[in-house]
C-alpha cells in the first residue's frame, strides 16, 4: 500500500476491530487502530465497529476521544459505523441507558437492541442500490434499527421480509454512513468500498479547496 491511499482508522476501544481493519485494507485503503486523540487527528476516515454501545460510550470518554471525534465529525471527517457504531453516530437513542451519550452526526433516532437478544440474531439478503451488484448477506447481531430519519438522511436499505419488514437498517447523511448489520464478518467488502470511496472523495474535495 502507498501513501496515496487514504488512511482509515478503526476505533479500537471495544468491538470487532480486527475484522474492520482487514475489510478496510481489502477495500483498498490503509488501516490503523485509533485509541488516542493524536490518532483521531491523523486519519482521513474513521470506522466505529460493532460491540456494546454503552461500553464504547464509556471508553471514548475515558480515553478522551469523544470531543476530538465529535470535532472532526463537525469538520467533515467521513465516518462509518456498524451496529453499535450506528448507535454512536445517531443523534438520538431509544431504549438506551439514561446516562448513555453518542458522538452524533446523523439525524436519526435508533432503537437499541431492536431485533432482540443475542439468540434473536439472524441473517438476510438485502438489495442495496448504493453498493450495486448482487444482494448483500446482512448479519444482524443484537442490532439496532432506525425509527426516525431527518430530511437530509438517505435510506440505503430496509429489512425486506419477516416481522421487521420495512425497518431501516442502513443510512447515509453526507460523509457519515451507518448500518445495523455487520458487513465486516461476511467477506463482502462492498460497504467498505463505498466508505473508502467517500473518504477519497472527501480528500479530493479538500485538495481542491486549498488550490
Short mmCIF file of C-alpha atoms in Angstrom, two decimals:
data_model
loop_
_atom_site.label_atom_id
_atom_site.label_comp_id
_atom_site.label_asym_id
_atom_site.label_seq_id
_atom_site.Cartn_x
_atom_site.Cartn_y
_atom_site.Cartn_z
CA UNK A 1 0.00 0.00 0.00
CA UNK A 2 1.11 3.58 -0.67
CA UNK A 3 0.69 6.95 0.96
CA UNK A 4 -1.59 7.92 -1.93
CA UNK A 5 -4.19 5.59 -0.43
CA UNK A 6 -6.34 7.07 2.32
CA UNK A 7 -5.58 6.19 5.94
CA UNK A 8 -8.70 4.94 7.69
CA UNK A 9 -8.75 4.42 11.42
CA UNK A 10 -10.81 1.85 13.28
CA UNK A 11 -11.84 2.93 16.76
CA UNK A 12 -10.14 0.27 18.86
CA UNK A 13 -11.59 0.60 22.34
CA UNK A 14 -14.01 -2.36 22.05
CA UNK A 15 -15.73 -4.49 19.43
CA UNK A 16 -14.81 -6.29 16.21
CA UNK A 17 -11.79 -4.15 15.39
CA UNK A 18 -9.66 -6.75 13.58
CA UNK A 19 -12.41 -7.62 11.11
CA UNK A 20 -12.84 -3.97 10.13
CA UNK A 21 -9.09 -3.44 9.74
CA UNK A 22 -8.98 -6.36 7.31
CA UNK A 23 -12.09 -5.21 5.40
CA UNK A 24 -10.73 -1.66 5.03
CA UNK A 25 -7.47 -2.98 3.59
CA UNK A 26 -9.33 -5.32 1.24
CA UNK A 27 -11.37 -2.30 0.09
CA UNK A 28 -8.20 -0.50 -1.00
CA UNK A 29 -7.18 1.76 1.88
CA UNK A 30 -4.54 1.75 4.59
CA UNK A 31 -5.92 0.82 8.00
CA UNK A 32 -4.82 1.65 11.52
CA UNK A 33 -6.19 1.43 15.05
CA UNK A 34 -7.34 4.57 16.85
CA UNK A 35 -7.04 4.77 20.65
CA UNK A 36 -5.56 8.26 21.22
CA UNK A 37 -6.64 11.81 20.34
CA UNK A 38 -3.49 12.25 18.22
CA UNK A 39 -4.54 9.23 16.14
CA UNK A 40 -8.00 10.74 15.59
CA UNK A 41 -6.28 13.78 14.12
CA UNK A 42 -4.13 11.70 11.75
CA UNK A 43 -6.75 9.70 9.85
CA UNK A 44 -8.69 10.51 6.67
CA UNK A 45 -11.70 8.49 7.79
CA UNK A 46 -12.91 6.56 10.83
CA UNK A 47 -14.79 3.31 11.36
CA UNK A 48 -16.73 2.73 14.59
CA UNK A 49 -17.16 -1.04 14.93
CA UNK A 50 -19.90 -3.16 16.37
CA UNK A 51 -19.70 -4.16 20.01
CA UNK A 52 -21.56 -2.80 23.04
CA UNK A 53 -22.62 0.81 22.57
CA UNK A 54 -22.75 1.62 26.28
CA UNK A 55 -19.21 0.28 26.72
CA UNK A 56 -17.91 2.18 23.69
CA UNK A 57 -19.54 5.34 25.04
CA UNK A 58 -17.80 4.94 28.40
CA UNK A 59 -14.42 4.13 26.88
CA UNK A 60 -14.33 7.02 24.41
CA UNK A 61 -14.81 9.29 27.40
CA UNK A 62 -12.15 7.53 29.49
CA UNK A 63 -9.65 7.69 26.60
CA UNK A 64 -10.57 11.36 25.97
CA UNK A 65 -11.66 10.55 22.43
CA UNK A 66 -15.23 11.81 22.47
CA UNK A 67 -14.58 15.51 21.93
CA UNK A 68 -11.84 15.02 19.29
CA UNK A 69 -14.09 12.68 17.31
CA UNK A 70 -17.07 15.00 17.61
CA UNK A 71 -14.89 17.90 16.46
CA UNK A 72 -13.65 16.02 13.42
CA UNK A 73 -17.19 14.89 12.53
CA UNK A 74 -18.25 18.55 12.63
CA UNK A 75 -15.31 19.38 10.37
CA UNK A 76 -16.43 16.82 7.79
CA UNK A 77 -14.48 13.65 8.64
CA UNK A 78 -16.04 10.65 6.88
CA UNK A 79 -17.17 8.09 9.48
CA UNK A 80 -18.76 4.67 9.09
CA UNK A 81 -20.47 2.89 11.99
CA UNK A 82 -21.72 -0.71 12.02
CA UNK A 83 -24.26 -1.95 14.60
CA UNK A 84 -23.10 -0.28 17.84
CA UNK A 85 -21.30 2.18 15.56
CA UNK A 86 -24.66 3.19 14.11
CA UNK A 87 -25.88 3.92 17.64
CA UNK A 88 -22.76 6.02 18.31
CA UNK A 89 -23.39 8.11 15.18
CA UNK A 90 -27.10 8.64 15.87
CA UNK A 91 -28.29 11.95 17.27
CA UNK A 92 -30.94 10.19 19.36
CA UNK A 93 -31.39 6.78 21.04
CA UNK A 94 -34.50 4.89 22.13
CA UNK A 95 -34.03 2.04 24.59
CA UNK A 96 -30.60 3.16 25.77
CA UNK A 97 -29.33 3.75 29.29
CA UNK A 98 -30.35 7.00 30.94
CA UNK A 99 -26.73 8.21 31.03
CA UNK A 100 -25.79 6.96 27.55
CA UNK A 101 -24.41 9.51 25.11
CA UNK A 102 -23.50 9.31 21.44
CA UNK A 103 -21.00 11.01 19.18
CA UNK A 104 -23.88 12.08 16.97
CA UNK A 105 -23.83 13.48 13.46
CA UNK A 106 -26.63 11.57 11.71
CA UNK A 107 -30.14 12.97 12.15
CA UNK A 108 -31.73 9.67 13.14
CA UNK A 109 -33.37 8.05 16.14
CA UNK A 110 -32.17 4.47 16.66
CA UNK A 111 -33.69 1.79 18.85
CA UNK A 112 -31.03 -0.13 20.73
CA UNK A 113 -31.30 -3.97 20.61
CA UNK A 114 -34.35 -3.52 18.39
CA UNK A 115 -34.27 -7.05 16.97
CA UNK A 116 -33.97 -8.68 20.39
CA UNK A 117 -31.31 -10.56 22.30
CA UNK A 118 -28.26 -12.47 21.06
CA UNK A 119 -30.40 -15.56 20.42
CA UNK A 120 -32.55 -13.50 18.05
CA UNK A 121 -29.61 -12.74 15.75
CA UNK A 122 -30.31 -13.54 12.10
CA UNK A 123 -29.12 -13.13 8.51
CA UNK A 124 -30.96 -11.79 5.48
CA UNK A 125 -30.16 -10.89 1.88
CA UNK A 126 -30.65 -7.17 1.22
CA UNK A 127 -30.89 -5.41 -2.14
CA UNK A 128 -28.82 -2.23 -1.76
CA UNK A 129 -28.67 0.08 -4.77
CA UNK A 130 -25.82 2.16 -3.32
CA UNK A 131 -23.35 -0.73 -3.49
CA UNK A 132 -24.66 -2.35 -6.67
CA UNK A 133 -24.44 -5.95 -7.76
CA UNK A 134 -25.97 -8.98 -6.11
CA UNK A 135 -27.89 -8.83 -2.81
CA UNK A 136 -25.69 -8.46 0.27
CA UNK A 137 -25.88 -11.07 3.01
CA UNK A 138 -26.51 -8.98 6.13
CA UNK A 139 -25.72 -10.34 9.60
CA UNK A 140 -27.74 -8.82 12.45
CA UNK A 141 -26.41 -9.39 16.00
CA UNK A 142 -28.35 -7.66 18.80
CA UNK A 143 -28.79 -4.96 16.18
CA UNK A 144 -30.47 -1.57 16.30
CA UNK A 145 -32.83 -0.23 13.68
CA UNK A 146 -33.65 3.33 12.67
CA UNK A 147 -37.01 4.58 13.91
CA UNK A 148 -36.90 8.13 12.55
CA UNK A 149 -34.85 9.86 9.86
CA UNK A 150 -34.31 13.56 9.30
CA UNK A 151 -34.89 15.16 5.91
CA UNK A 152 -31.20 15.02 4.94
CA UNK A 153 -30.80 11.31 5.68
CA UNK A 154 -30.68 8.90 2.75
CA UNK A 155 -32.11 5.45 3.45
CA UNK A 156 -29.88 2.83 1.82
CA UNK A 157 -31.52 -0.41 2.99
CA UNK A 158 -34.54 -1.78 4.82
CA UNK A 159 -35.41 -5.25 6.10
CA UNK A 160 -37.22 -6.99 3.26
CA UNK A 161 -39.17 -9.77 4.95
CA UNK A 162 -40.41 -11.10 8.28
CA UNK A 163 -41.92 -9.19 11.23
CA UNK A 164 -39.37 -6.38 10.90
CA UNK A 165 -40.01 -5.80 7.18
CA UNK A 166 -39.62 -2.14 6.28
CA UNK A 167 -37.34 -1.27 9.17
CA UNK A 168 -34.45 0.97 8.14
CA UNK A 169 -31.04 -0.70 8.60
CA UNK A 170 -28.61 1.39 6.53
CA UNK A 171 -28.38 5.16 6.12
CA UNK A 172 -26.10 7.89 4.84
CA UNK A 173 -26.01 11.58 5.64
CA UNK A 174 -23.28 13.49 3.82
CA UNK A 175 -19.96 11.94 4.83
CA UNK A 176 -21.47 9.73 7.53
CA UNK A 177 -22.52 6.14 6.84
CA UNK A 178 -24.14 3.59 9.17
CA UNK A 179 -25.50 0.06 9.07
CA UNK A 180 -27.37 -2.02 11.62
CA UNK A 181 -25.63 -5.13 10.33
CA UNK A 182 -22.02 -6.36 10.19
CA UNK A 183 -20.59 -6.42 6.63
CA UNK A 184 -17.11 -6.91 8.07
CA UNK A 185 -17.87 -10.52 9.04
CA UNK A 186 -19.16 -11.86 5.71
CA UNK A 187 -16.23 -11.33 3.32
CA UNK A 188 -18.37 -8.99 1.19
CA UNK A 189 -16.47 -5.69 1.27
CA UNK A 190 -18.78 -3.54 -0.84
CA UNK A 191 -19.88 -1.35 2.05
CA UNK A 192 -16.26 -0.75 2.98
CA UNK A 193 -15.52 0.01 -0.67
CA UNK A 194 -18.33 2.57 -0.62
CA UNK A 195 -16.84 4.12 2.50
CA UNK A 196 -13.32 4.18 1.05
CA UNK A 197 -14.73 6.00 -1.98
CA UNK A 198 -16.42 8.51 0.35
CA UNK A 199 -13.06 9.11 2.04
CA UNK A 200 -11.29 9.52 -1.31
CA UNK A 201 -13.94 12.00 -2.46
CA UNK A 202 -13.52 13.98 0.77
CA UNK A 203 -9.73 14.10 0.30
CA UNK A 204 -10.13 15.26 -3.29
CA UNK A 205 -12.55 17.96 -2.19
CA UNK A 206 -10.15 19.16 0.49
CA UNK A 207 -7.28 19.35 -2.00
CA UNK A 208 -9.43 21.31 -4.44
CA UNK A 209 -10.31 23.94 -1.85
CA UNK A 210 -6.64 24.53 -0.96
CA UNK A 211 -5.52 25.24 -4.52
#
